[in-house]
Short mmCIF file of N, CA and C in Angstrom, two decimals:
data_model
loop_
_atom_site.label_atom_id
_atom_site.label_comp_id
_atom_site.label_asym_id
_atom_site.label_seq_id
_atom_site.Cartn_x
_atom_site.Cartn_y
_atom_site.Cartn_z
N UNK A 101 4.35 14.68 0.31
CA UNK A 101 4.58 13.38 -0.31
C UNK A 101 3.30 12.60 -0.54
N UNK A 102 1.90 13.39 -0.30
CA UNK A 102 1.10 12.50 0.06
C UNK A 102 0.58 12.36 -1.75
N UNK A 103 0.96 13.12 -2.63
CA UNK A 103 1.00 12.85 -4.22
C UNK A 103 1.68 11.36 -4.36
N UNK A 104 3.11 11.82 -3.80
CA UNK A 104 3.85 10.27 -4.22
C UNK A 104 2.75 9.13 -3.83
N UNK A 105 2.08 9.09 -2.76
CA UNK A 105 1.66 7.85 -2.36
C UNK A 105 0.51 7.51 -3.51
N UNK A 106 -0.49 8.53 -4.14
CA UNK A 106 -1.05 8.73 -4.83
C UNK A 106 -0.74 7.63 -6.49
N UNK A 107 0.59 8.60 -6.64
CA UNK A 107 1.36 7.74 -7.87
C UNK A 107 1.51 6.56 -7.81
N UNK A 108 1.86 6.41 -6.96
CA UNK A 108 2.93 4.79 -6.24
C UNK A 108 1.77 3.88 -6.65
N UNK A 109 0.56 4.25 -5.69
CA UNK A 109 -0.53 2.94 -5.87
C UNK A 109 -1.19 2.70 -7.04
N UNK A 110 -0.72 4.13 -7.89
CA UNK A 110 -1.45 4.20 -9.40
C UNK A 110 -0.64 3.16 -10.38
N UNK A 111 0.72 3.29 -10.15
CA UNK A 111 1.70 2.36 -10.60
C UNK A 111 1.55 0.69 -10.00
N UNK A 112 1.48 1.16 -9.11
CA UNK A 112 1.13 -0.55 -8.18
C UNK A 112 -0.35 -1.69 -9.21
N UNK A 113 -1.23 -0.52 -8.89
CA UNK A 113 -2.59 -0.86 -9.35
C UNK A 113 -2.39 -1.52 -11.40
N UNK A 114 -1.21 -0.64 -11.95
CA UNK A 114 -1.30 -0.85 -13.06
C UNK A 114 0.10 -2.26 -13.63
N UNK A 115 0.18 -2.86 -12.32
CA UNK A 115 0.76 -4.24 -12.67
C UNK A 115 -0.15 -4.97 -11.37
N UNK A 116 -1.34 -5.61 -12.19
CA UNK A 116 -2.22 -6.86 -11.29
C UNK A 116 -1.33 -7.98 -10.34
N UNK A 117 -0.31 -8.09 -10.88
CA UNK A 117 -0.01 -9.34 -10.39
C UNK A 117 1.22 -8.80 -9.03
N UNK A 118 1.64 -7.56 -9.01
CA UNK A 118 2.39 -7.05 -8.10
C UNK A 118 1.19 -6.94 -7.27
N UNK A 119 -0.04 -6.11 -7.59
CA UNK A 119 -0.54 -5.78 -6.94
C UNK A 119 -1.15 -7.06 -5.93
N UNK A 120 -1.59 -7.98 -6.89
CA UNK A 120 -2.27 -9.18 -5.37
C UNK A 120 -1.14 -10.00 -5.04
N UNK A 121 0.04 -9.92 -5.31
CA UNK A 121 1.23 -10.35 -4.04
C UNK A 121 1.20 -9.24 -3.15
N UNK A 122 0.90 -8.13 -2.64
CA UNK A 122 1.27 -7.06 -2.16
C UNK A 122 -0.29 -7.29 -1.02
N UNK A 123 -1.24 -7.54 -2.06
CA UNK A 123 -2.48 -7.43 -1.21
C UNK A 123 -2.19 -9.29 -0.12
N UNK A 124 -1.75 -10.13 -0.80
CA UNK A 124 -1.94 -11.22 -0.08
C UNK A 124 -1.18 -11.44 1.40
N UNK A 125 0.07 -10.43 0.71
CA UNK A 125 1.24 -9.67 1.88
C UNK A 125 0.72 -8.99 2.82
N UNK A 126 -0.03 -8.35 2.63
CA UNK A 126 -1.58 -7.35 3.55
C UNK A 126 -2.28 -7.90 4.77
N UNK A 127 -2.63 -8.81 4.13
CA UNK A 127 -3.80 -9.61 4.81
C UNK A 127 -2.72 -10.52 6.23
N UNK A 128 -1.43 -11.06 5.64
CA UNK A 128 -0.69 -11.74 6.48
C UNK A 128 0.14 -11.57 7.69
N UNK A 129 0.67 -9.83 6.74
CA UNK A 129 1.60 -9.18 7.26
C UNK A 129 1.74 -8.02 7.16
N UNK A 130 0.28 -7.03 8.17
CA UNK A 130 -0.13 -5.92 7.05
C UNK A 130 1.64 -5.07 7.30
N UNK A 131 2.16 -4.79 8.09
CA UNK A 131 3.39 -4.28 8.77
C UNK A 131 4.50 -4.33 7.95
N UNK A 132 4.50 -5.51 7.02
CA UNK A 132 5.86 -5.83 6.07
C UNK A 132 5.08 -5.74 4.70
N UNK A 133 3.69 -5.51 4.21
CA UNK A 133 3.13 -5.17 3.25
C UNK A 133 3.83 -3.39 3.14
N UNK A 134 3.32 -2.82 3.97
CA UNK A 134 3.57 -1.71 4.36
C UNK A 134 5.71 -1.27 4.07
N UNK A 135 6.19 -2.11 4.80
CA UNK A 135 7.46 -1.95 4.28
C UNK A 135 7.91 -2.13 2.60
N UNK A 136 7.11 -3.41 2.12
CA UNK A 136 7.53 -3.58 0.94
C UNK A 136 6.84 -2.21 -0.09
N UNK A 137 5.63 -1.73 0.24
CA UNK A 137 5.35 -0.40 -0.86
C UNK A 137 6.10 0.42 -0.65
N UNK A 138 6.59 1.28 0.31
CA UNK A 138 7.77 1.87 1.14
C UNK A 138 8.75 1.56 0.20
N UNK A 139 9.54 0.29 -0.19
CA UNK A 139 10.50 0.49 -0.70
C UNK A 139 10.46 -0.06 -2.14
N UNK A 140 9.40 0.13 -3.09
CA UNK A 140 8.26 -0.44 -4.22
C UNK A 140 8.64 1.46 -4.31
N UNK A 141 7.81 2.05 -3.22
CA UNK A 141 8.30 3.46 -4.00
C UNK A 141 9.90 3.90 -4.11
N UNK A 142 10.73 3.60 -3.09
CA UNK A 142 12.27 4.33 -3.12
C UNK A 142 12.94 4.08 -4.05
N UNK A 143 12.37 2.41 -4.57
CA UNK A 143 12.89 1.64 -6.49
C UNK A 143 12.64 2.39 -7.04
N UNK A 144 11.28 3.06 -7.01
CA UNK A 144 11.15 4.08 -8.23
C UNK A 144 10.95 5.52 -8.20
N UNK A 145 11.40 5.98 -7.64
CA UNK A 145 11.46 7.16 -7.31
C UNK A 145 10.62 8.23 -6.30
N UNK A 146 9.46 7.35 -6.24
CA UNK A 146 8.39 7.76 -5.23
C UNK A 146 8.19 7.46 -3.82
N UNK A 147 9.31 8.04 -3.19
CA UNK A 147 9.41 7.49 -1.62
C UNK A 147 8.15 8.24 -0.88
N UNK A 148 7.98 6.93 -0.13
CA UNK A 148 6.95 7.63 0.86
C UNK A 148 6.81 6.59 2.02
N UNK A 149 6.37 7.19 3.32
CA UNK A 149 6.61 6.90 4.66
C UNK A 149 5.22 5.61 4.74
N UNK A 150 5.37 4.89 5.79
CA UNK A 150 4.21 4.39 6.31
C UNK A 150 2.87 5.05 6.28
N UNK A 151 3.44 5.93 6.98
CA UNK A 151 1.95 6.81 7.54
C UNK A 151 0.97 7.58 6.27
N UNK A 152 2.33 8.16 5.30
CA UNK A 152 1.74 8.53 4.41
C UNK A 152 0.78 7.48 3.36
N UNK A 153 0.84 6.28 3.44
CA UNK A 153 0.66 5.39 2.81
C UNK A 153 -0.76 4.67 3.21
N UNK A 154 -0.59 4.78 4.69
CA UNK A 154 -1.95 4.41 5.19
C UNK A 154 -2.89 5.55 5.28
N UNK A 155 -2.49 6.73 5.42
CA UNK A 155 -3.44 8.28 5.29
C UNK A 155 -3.99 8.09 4.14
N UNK A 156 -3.26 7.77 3.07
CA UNK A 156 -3.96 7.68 1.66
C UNK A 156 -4.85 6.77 1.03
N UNK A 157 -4.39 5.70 2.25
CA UNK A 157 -5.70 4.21 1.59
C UNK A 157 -6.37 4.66 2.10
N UNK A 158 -6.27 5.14 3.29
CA UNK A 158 -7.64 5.14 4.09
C UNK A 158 -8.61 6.38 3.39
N UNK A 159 -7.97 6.83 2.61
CA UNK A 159 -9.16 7.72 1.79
C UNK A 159 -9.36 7.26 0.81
N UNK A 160 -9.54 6.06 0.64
CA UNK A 160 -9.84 5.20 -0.86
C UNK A 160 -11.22 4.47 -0.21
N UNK A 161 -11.80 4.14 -1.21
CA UNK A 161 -13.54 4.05 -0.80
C UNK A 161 -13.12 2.16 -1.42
N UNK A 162 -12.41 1.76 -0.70
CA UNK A 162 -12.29 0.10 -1.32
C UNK A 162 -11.90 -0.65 -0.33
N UNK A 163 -13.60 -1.11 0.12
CA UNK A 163 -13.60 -2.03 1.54
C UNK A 163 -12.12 -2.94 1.52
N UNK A 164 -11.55 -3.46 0.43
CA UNK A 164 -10.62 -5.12 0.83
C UNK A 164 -9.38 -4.11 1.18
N UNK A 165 -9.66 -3.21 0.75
CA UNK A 165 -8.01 -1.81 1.13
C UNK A 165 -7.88 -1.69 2.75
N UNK A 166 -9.03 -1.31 2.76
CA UNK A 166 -10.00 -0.63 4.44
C UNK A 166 -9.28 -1.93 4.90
N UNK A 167 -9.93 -2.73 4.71
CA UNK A 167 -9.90 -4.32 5.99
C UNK A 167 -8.41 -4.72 5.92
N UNK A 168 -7.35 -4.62 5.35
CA UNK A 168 -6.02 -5.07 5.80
C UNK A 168 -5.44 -3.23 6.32
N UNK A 169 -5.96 -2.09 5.70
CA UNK A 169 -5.46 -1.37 6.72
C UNK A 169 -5.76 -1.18 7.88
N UNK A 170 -7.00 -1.31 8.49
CA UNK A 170 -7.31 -1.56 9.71
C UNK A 170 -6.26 -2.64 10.67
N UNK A 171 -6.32 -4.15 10.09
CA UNK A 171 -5.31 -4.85 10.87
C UNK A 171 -3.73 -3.83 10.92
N UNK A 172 -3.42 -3.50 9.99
CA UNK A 172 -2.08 -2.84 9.84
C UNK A 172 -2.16 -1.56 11.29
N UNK A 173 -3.17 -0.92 11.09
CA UNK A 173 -3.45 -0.07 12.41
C UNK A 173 -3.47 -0.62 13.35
N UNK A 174 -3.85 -1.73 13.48
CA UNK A 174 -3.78 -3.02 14.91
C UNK A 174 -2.52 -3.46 14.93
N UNK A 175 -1.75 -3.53 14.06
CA UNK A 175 -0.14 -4.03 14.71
C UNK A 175 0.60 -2.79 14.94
N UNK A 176 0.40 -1.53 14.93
CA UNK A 176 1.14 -0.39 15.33
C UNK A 176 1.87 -0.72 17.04
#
C-alpha cells in the first residue's frame, strides 16, 4: 500500500487549499491530521494505514513534512 500513500499525497498536494488545512491540522493535531488523510484516502479509493503514511513522509526530503511528523511520532 505504500504506492497508495504515494498517490494519496500526490492528489492531496494537487488541491493547495486541502492541502494547508491538512498541514495546519498537523502542526495542532499531528494524530487527527493523520486520521483525516487515512480517510481523504478510503473517499477515494486509496486506503492506507497510519504507519504507512508516516513511512512515506518520512522519506520526503521536506523539512515542514519532517517537523509535524516528528510531533505525530511524539504522540504515539
Amino acid at each position: 500500500m505504500s504506492s497508495n500513500a504515494a498517490e494519496l499525497y500526490k492528489r492531496i498536494q494537487e488541491h493547495p487549499e486541502d492541502a494547508q488545512i491538512l498541514f495546519r491540522q498537523a502542526l495542532q493535531d499531528p494524530q487527527g491530521a493523520l486520521r483525516s488523510i487515512c480517510e481523504i484516502g478510503d473517499s477515494v479509493g486509496l486506503p492506507v494505514t497510519p504507519d504507512e503514511v508516516k513511512t512515506y513522509l518520512s522519506s520526503l526530503d521536506d523539512g515542514d513534512t519532517k517537523q509535524w511528523l516528528i510531533k505525530a511520532r511524539g504522540g504515539l
